[in-house]
Short mmCIF file of C-alpha atoms in Angstrom, two decimals:
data_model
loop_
_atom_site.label_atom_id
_atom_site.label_comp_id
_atom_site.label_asym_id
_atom_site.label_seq_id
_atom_site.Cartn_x
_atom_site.Cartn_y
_atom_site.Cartn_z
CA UNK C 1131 0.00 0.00 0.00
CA UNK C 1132 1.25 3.37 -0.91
CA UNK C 1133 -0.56 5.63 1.57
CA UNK C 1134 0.73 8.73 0.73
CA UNK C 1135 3.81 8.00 1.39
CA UNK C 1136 5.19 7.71 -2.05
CA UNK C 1137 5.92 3.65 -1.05
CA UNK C 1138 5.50 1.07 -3.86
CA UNK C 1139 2.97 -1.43 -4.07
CA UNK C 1140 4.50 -5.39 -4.52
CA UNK C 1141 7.96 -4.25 -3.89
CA UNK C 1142 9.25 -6.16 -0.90
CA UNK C 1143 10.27 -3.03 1.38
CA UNK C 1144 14.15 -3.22 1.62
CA UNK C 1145 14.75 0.53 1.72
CA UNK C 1146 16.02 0.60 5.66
CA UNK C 1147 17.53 -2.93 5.36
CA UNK C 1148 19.04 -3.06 1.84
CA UNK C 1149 18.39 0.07 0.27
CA UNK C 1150 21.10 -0.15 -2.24
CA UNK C 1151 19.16 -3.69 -3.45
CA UNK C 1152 15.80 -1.79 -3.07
CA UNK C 1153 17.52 1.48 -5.23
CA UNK C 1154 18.26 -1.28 -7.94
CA UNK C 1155 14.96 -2.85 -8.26
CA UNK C 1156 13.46 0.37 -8.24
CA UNK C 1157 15.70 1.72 -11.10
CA UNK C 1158 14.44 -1.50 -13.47
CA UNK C 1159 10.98 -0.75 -12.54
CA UNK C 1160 11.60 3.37 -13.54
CA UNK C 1161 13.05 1.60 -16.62
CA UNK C 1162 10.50 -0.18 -18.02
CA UNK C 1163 7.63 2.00 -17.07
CA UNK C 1164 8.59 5.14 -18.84
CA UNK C 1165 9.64 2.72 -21.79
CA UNK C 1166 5.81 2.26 -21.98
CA UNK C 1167 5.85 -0.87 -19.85
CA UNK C 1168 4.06 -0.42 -16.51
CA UNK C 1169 5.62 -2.54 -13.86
CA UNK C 1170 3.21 -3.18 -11.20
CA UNK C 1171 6.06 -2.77 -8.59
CA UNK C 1172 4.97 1.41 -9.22
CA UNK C 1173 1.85 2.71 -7.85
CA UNK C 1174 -0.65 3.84 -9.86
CA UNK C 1175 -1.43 7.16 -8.17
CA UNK C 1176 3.06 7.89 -9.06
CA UNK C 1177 2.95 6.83 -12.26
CA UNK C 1178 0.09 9.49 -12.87
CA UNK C 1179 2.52 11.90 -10.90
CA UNK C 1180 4.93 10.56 -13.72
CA UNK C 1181 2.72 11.32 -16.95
CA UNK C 1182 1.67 14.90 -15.34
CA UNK C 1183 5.61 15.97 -14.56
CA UNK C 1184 6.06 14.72 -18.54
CA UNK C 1185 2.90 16.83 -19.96
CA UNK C 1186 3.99 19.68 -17.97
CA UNK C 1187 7.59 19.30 -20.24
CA UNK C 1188 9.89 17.48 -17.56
CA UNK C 1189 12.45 14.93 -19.25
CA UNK C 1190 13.71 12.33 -17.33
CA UNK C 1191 16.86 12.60 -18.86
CA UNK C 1192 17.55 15.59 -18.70
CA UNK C 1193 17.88 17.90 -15.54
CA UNK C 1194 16.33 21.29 -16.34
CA UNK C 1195 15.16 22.31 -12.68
CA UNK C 1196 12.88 25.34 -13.38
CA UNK C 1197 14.19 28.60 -11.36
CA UNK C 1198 11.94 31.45 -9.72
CA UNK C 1199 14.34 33.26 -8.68
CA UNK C 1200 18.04 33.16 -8.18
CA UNK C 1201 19.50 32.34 -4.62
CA UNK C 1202 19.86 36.17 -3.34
CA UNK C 1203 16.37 36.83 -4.38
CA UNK C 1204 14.98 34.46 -2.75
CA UNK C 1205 16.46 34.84 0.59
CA UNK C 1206 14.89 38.07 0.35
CA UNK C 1207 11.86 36.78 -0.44
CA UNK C 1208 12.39 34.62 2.65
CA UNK C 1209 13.06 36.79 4.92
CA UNK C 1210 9.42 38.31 4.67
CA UNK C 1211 7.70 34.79 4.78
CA UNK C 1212 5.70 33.99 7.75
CA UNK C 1213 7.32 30.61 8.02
CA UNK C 1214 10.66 32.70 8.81
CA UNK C 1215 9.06 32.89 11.85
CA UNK C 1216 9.86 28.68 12.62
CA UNK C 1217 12.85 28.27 10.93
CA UNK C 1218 15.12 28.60 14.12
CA UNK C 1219 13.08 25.92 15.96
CA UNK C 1220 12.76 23.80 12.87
CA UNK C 1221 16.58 24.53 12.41
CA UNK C 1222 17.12 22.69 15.96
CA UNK C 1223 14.87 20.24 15.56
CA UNK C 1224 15.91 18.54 12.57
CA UNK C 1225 18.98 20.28 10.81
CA UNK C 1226 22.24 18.55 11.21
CA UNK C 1227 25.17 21.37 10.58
CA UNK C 1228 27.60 18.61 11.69
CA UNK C 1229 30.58 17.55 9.50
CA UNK C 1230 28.69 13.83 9.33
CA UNK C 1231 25.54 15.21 8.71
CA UNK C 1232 24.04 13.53 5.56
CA UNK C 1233 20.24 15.32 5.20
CA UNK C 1234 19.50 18.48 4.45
CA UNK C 1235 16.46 20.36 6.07
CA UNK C 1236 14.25 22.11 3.41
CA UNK C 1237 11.31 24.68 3.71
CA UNK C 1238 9.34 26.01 0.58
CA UNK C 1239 6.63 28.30 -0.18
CA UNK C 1240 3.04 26.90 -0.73
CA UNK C 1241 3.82 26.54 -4.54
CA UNK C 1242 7.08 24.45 -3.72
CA UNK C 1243 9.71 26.91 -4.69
CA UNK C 1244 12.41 26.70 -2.07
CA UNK C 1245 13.16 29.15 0.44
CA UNK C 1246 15.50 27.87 2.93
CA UNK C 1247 17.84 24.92 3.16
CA UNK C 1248 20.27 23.96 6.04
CA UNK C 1249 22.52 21.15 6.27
CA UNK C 1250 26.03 20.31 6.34
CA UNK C 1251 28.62 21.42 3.78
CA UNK C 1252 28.68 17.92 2.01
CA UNK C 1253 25.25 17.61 2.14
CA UNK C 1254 25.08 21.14 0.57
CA UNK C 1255 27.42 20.77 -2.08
CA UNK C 1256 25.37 17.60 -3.07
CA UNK C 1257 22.03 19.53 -3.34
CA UNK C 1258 24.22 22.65 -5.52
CA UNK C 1259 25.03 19.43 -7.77
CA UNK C 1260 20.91 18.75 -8.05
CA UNK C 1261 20.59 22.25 -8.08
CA UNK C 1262 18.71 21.76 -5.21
CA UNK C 1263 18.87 25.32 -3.80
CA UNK C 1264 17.08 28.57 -2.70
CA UNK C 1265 14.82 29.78 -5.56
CA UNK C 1266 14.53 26.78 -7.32
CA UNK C 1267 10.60 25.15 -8.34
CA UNK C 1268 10.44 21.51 -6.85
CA UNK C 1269 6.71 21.77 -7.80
CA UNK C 1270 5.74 18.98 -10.13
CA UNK C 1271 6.29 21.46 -13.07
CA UNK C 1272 9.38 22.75 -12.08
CA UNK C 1273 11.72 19.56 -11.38
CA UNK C 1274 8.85 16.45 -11.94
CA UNK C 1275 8.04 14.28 -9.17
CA UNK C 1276 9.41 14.18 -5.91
CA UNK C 1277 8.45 14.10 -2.51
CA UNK C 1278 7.51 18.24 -1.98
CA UNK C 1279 5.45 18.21 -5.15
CA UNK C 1280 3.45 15.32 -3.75
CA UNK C 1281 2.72 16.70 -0.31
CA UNK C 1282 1.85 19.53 -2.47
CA UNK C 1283 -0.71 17.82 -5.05
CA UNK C 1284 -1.82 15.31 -2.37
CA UNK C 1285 -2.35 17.55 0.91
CA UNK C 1286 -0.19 14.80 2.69
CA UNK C 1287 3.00 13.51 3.62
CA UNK C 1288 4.85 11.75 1.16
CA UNK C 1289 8.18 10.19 0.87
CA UNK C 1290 10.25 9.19 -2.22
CA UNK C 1291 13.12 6.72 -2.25
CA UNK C 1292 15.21 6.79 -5.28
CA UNK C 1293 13.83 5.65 -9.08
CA UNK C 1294 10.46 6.77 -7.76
CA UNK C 1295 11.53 10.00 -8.67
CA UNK C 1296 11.00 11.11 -12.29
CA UNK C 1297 14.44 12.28 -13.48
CA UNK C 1298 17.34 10.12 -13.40
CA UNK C 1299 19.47 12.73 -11.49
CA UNK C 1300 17.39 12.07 -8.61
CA UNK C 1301 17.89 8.66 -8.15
CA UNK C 1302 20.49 8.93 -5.62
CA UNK C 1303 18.06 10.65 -2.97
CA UNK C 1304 15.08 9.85 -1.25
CA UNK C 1305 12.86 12.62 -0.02
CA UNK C 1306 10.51 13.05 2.88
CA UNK C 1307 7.75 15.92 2.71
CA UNK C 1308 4.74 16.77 4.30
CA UNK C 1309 2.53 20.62 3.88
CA UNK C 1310 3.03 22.86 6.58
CA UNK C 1311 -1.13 24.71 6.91
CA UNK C 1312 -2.03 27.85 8.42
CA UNK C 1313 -3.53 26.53 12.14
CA UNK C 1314 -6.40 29.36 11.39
CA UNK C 1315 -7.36 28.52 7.84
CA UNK C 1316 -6.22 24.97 6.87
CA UNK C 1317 -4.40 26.25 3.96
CA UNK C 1318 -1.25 25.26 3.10
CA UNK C 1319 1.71 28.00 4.10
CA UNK C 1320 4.66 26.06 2.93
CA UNK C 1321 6.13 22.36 2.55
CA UNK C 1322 8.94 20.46 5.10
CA UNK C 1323 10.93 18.40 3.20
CA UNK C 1324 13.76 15.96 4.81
CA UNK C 1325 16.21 14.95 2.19
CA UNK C 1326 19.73 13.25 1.59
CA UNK C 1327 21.39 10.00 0.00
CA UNK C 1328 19.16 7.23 -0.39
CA UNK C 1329 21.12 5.10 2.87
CA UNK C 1330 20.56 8.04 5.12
CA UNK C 1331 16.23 7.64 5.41
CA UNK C 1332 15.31 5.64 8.43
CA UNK C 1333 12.19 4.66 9.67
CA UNK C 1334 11.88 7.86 11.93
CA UNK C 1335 12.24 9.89 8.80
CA UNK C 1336 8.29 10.54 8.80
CA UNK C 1337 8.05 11.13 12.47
CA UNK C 1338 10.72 13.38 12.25
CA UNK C 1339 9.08 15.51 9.05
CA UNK C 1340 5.62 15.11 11.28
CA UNK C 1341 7.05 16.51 14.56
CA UNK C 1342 8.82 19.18 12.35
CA UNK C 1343 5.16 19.91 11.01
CA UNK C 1344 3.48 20.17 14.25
CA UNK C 1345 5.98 22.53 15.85
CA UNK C 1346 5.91 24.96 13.11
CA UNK C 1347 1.50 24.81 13.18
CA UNK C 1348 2.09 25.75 16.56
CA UNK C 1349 4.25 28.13 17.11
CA UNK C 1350 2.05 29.60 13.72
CA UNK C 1351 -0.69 29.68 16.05
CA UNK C 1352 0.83 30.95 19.06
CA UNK C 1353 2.07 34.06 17.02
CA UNK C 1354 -1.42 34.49 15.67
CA UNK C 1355 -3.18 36.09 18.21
CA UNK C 1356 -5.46 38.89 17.27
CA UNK C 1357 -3.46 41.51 16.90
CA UNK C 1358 -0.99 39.41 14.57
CA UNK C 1359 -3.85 38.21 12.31
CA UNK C 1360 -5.01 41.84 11.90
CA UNK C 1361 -1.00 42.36 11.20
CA UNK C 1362 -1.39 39.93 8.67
CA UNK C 1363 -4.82 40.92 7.10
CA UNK C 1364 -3.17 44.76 6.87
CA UNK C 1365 0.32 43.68 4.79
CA UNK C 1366 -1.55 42.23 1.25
CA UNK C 1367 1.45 42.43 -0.96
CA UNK C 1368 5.18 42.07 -1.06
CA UNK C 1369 7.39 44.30 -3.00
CA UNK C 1370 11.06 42.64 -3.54
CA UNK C 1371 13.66 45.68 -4.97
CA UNK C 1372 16.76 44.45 -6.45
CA UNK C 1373 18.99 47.60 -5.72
CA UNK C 1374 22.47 45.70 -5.99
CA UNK C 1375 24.11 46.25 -9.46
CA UNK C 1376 23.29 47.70 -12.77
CA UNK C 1377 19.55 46.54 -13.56
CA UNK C 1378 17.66 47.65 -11.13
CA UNK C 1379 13.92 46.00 -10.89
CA UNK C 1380 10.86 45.19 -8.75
CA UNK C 1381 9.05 42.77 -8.42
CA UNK C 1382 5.62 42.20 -6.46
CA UNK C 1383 3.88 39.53 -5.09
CA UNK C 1384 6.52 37.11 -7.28
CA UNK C 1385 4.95 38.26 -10.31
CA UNK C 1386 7.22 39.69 -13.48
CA UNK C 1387 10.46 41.37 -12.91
CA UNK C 1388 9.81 44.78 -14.12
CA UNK C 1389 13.02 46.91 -14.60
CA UNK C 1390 13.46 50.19 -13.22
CA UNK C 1391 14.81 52.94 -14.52
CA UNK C 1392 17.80 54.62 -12.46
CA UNK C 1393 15.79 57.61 -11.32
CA UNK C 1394 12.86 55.74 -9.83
CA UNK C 1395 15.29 53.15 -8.27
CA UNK C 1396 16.92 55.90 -6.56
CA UNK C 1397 13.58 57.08 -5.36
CA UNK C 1398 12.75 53.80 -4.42
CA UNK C 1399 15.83 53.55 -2.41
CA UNK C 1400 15.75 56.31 -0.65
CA UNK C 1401 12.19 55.44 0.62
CA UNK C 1402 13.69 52.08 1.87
CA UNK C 1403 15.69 53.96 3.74
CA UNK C 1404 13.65 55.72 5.83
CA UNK C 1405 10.57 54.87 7.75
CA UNK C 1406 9.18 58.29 8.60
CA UNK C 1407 8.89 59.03 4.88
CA UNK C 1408 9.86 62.29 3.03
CA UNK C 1409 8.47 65.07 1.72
CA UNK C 1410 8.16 65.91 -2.00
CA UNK C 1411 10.53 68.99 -1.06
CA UNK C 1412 12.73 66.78 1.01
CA UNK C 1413 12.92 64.40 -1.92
CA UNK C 1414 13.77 67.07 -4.92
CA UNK C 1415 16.50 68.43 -2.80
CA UNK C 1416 18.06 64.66 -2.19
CA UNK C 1417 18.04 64.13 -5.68
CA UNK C 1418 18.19 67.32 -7.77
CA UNK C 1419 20.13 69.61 -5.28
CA UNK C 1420 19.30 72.84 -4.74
CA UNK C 1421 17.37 72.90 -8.55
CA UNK C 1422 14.79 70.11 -7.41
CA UNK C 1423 11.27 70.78 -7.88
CA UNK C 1424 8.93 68.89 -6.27
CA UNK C 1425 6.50 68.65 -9.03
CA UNK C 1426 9.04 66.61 -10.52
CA UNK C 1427 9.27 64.36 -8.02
CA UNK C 1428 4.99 63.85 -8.31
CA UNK C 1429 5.83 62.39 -11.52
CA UNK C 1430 8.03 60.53 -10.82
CA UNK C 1431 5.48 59.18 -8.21
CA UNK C 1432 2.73 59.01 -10.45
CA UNK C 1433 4.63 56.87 -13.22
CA UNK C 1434 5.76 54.50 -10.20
CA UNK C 1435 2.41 54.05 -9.04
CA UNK C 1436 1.24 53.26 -12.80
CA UNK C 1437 4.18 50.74 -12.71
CA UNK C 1438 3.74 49.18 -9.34
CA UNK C 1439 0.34 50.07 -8.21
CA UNK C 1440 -0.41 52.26 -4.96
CA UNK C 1441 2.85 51.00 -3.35
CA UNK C 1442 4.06 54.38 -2.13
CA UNK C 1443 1.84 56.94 0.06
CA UNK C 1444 2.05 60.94 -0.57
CA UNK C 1445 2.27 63.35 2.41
CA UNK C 1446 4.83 61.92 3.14
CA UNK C 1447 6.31 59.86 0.56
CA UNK C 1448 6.63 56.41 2.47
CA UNK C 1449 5.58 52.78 1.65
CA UNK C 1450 1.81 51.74 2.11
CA UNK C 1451 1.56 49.48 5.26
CA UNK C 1452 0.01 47.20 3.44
CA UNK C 1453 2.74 46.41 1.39
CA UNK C 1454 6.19 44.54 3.22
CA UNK C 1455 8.93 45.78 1.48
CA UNK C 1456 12.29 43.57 0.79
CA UNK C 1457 15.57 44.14 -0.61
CA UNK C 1458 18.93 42.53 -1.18
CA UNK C 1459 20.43 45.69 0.66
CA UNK C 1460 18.39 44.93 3.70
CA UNK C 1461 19.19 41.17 3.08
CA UNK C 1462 22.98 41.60 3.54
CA UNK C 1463 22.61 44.14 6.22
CA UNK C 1464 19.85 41.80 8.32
CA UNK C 1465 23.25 39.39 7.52
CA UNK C 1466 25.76 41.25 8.63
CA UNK C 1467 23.33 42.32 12.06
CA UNK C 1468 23.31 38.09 12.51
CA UNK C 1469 27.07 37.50 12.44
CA UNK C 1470 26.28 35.72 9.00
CA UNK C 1471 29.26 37.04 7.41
CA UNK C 1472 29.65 34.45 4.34
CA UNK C 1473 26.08 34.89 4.15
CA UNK C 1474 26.42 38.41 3.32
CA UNK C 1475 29.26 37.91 1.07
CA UNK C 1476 27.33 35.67 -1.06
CA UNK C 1477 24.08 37.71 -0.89
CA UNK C 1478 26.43 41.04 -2.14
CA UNK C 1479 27.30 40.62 -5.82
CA UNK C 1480 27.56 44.19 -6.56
CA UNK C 1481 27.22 47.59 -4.74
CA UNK C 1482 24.08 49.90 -4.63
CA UNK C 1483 23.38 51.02 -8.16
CA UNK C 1484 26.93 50.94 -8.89
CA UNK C 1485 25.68 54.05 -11.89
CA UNK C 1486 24.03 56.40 -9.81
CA UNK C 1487 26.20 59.46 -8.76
CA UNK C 1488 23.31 61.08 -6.40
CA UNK C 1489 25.06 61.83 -3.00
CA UNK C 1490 22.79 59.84 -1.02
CA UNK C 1491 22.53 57.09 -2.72
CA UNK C 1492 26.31 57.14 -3.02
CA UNK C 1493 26.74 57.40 0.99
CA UNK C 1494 24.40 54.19 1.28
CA UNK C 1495 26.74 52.50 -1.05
CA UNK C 1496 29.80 53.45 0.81
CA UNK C 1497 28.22 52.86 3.70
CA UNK C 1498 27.18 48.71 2.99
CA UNK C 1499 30.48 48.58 1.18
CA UNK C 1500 32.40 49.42 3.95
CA UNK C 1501 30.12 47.09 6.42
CA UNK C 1502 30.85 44.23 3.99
CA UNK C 1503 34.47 44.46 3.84
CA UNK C 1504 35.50 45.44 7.58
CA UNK C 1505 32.96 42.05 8.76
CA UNK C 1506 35.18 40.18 6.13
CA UNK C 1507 38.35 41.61 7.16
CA UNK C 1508 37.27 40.92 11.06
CA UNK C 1509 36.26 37.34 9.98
CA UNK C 1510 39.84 35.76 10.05
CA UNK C 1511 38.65 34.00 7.57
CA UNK C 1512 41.16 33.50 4.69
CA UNK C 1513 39.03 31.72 1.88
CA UNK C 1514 36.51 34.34 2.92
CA UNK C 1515 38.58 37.07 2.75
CA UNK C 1516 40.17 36.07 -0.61
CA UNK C 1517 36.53 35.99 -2.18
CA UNK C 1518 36.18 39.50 -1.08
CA UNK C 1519 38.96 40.86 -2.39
CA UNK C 1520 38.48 38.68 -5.74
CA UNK C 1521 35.52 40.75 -6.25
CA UNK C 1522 34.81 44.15 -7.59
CA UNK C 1523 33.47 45.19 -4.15
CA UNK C 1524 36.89 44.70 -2.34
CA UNK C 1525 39.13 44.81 -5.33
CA UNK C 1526 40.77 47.93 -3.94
CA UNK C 1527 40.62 46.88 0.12
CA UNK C 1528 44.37 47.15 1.27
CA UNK C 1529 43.35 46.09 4.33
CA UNK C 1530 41.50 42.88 3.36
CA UNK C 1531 44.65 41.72 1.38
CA UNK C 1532 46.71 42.43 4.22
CA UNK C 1533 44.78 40.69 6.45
CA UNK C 1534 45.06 37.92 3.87
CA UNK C 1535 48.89 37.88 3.93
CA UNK C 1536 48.97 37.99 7.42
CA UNK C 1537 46.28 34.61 7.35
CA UNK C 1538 48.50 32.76 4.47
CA UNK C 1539 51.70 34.38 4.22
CA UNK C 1540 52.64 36.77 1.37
CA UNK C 1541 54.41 34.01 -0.94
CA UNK C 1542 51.00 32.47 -1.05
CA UNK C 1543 50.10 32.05 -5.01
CA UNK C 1544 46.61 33.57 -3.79
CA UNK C 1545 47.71 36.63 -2.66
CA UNK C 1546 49.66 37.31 -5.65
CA UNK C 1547 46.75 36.81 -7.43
CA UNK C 1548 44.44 39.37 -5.51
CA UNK C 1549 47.67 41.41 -5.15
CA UNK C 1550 47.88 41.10 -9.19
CA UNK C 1551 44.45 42.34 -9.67
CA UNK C 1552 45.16 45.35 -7.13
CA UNK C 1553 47.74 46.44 -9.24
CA UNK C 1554 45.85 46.46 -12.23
CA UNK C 1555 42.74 48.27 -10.31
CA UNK C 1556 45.02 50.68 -9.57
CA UNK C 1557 46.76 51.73 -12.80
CA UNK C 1558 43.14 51.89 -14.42
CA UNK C 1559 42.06 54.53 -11.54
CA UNK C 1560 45.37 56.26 -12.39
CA UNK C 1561 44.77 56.60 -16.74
#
């Protein structure tokens, strides 16, 4: 009996006894059924999992995982999801950070995309190889079946061992999932999925995933009193800016990226900045100097509005309450608050609209810049540190590379190499 639980029907069940024997006789039954030959070893109710995963353009050769959004985005988008809320208590219940640890702990939004993973760094660099990671679709359309796009179709737990996956790739894990539901509503929030290596699932694997389940309903309920439902009921929306880099763009509700020109991401900026809001005056002057009219700046607000919808508020200029606002900046700087140094590092690919040469914005810039590097620099990390001054970001921080020296010794051939590309930093800033 399958039950849910993604379990095959006349298979003897070997998977915590001999799963590398179960793995096989799984693979020959994958075999034969997508070669058009059902073999009665697969449940019906997965093989229709199968065909759907196919119609929807999945290959089971081929490993195309579908992406939402790419990893920095969607730890932003994480960081405004109500299930952020459980992930330190899921984190100690079931995460294993430990140089053995084989599983990897994974939370996604209610249409499967993921939003948080933690696990060790093998088991990490195993999932990067699946491409397992933060803003990618493990819905049935975005990777084909598994166990998260089951709980997700079926409403209930479900685990996967190997060749019951879909794609090929796959057929080294086995997956244990189950919906996390809003305690209020019954809807499902978000999906808890338990994965690793085929020989690490155990017979407590569902418990575990369960438990994890029932601790996050909770503590969703405990932080749902009245006054945090009509919290809830106020914020409709959720406005992600991406502020870091070249091409700025917003995005809301996870709808389409719309790009923003430089001017309005500036604006934009500047209102992430401050709670209190600004005035039009207060505005014109930040951007435009002493020249700045502030019937410029009601443009400006009008064409954002007829980009974004009634995001922004007038008198003063602030974002609606009903609308959480997120942004890589505040990512890396909610980071860098944490002690998450590598974190930030990897959530930083470039500085705040690197183009704009408004005074303001440039002082933010400076100012996360200069956070970045003197966390890396205070890190002691040397791999770290060598990352940061590998990158545009710190490609002219003295410090860092002394730091670096100091960590690895100067005749290190990776400190010649950041030293090399000091060098040549330098002699362009001098032409």
């Amino acid at each position: 009996m399958r039950t849910g639980t993604g379990a095959t029907t006349h298979l003897p069940d070997l998977r915590f006894t001999a799963p590398a024997e179960y793995a096989r006789t799984l693979r020959k039954a994958h075999e034969a059924t997508i070669s058009g030959s059902p073999d009665p070893s697969i449940s019906p109710s997965l093989i229709k999992s199968w065909q759907r995963s196919m119609a929807l353009g999945i290959d089971p050769d081929q490993h195309r995982p579908v992406h939402r959004h790419d990893v920095s985005e969607a730890r932003s988008l994480s960081a405004g999801h109500r299930l952020a809320t459980v992930m330190p208590a899921l984190s100690q219940l079931l995460a294993d950070e430990s140089a053995a640890g084989r599983h990897l702990l994974i939370v996604t939004d209610r249409q499967g995309e993921v939003l948080w993973r933690v696990g060790s760094r093998q088991a990490l660099r195993l999932a990067d190889s699946l491409e397992f990671v933060e803003g990618a679709d493990w819905s049935e359309a975005g990777v084909g079946t598994n166990a998260i796009s089951e709980a997700l179709v079926t409403g209930l737990q479900a685990q996967l061992f190997s060749a019951e996956h879909l794609v090929r790739t796959h057929h080294d894990w086995a997956c244990t999932a189950a919906p996390i539901r809003d305690p209020n509503t019954g809807e499902v929030v978000g999906v808890l999925d338990v994965s690793g290596p085929f020989e690490s699932v155990t017979p407590d694997s569902l418990r575990m995933v369960r438990c994890g389940v029932r601790l996050a309903e909770e503590l969703l309920k405990s932080s749902g009193g009245p006054a945090a439902r009509q919290q809830s009921a106020a914020v409709r929306s959720t406005l992600l800016l991406t502020l870091l880099g070249d091409k700025p763009s917003a995005e809301l509700d996870g709808g389409e990226r719309l790009p923003l020109t430089l001017r309005r991401a500036e604006i934009l900026a500047l209102l992430a900045s401050r709670t209190q809001g600004w005035s039009a005056d207060e505005l014109a002057y930040q951007l435009h100097g002493e020249d700045g009219a502030a019937t410029a700046i009601r443009t400006e607000m009008h064409r954002i509005r007829s980009v974004l919808g009634n995001v922004v508020e007038p008198n003063p200029y602030r974002f609606s309450p009903a609308i959480r606002v997120v942004t890589d900046v505040s990512v890396v700087a909610d980071h860098l608050r944490n002690g998450r140094v590598a974190e930030a590092l990897a959530a930083y690919p470039a500085k705040l609209l690197n183009r704009s040469t408004n005074l303001p914005v440039e002082l933010m810039r400076d100012e996360l810049n200069e956070a970045v590097g003197a966390s890396v620099r205070s890190s002691g990390d040397a791999q770290l540190i060598l990352r940061w001054c590998a990158s545009d970001m710190g490609a002219s921080d003295t410090e860092a590379a002394a730091a670096m020296a100091g960590l690895i010794g100067p005749g290190d051939p990776r400190f010649q190499l950041v030293r090399a590309r000091m060098e040549r930093v330098d002699r362009e800033l001098q032409s």
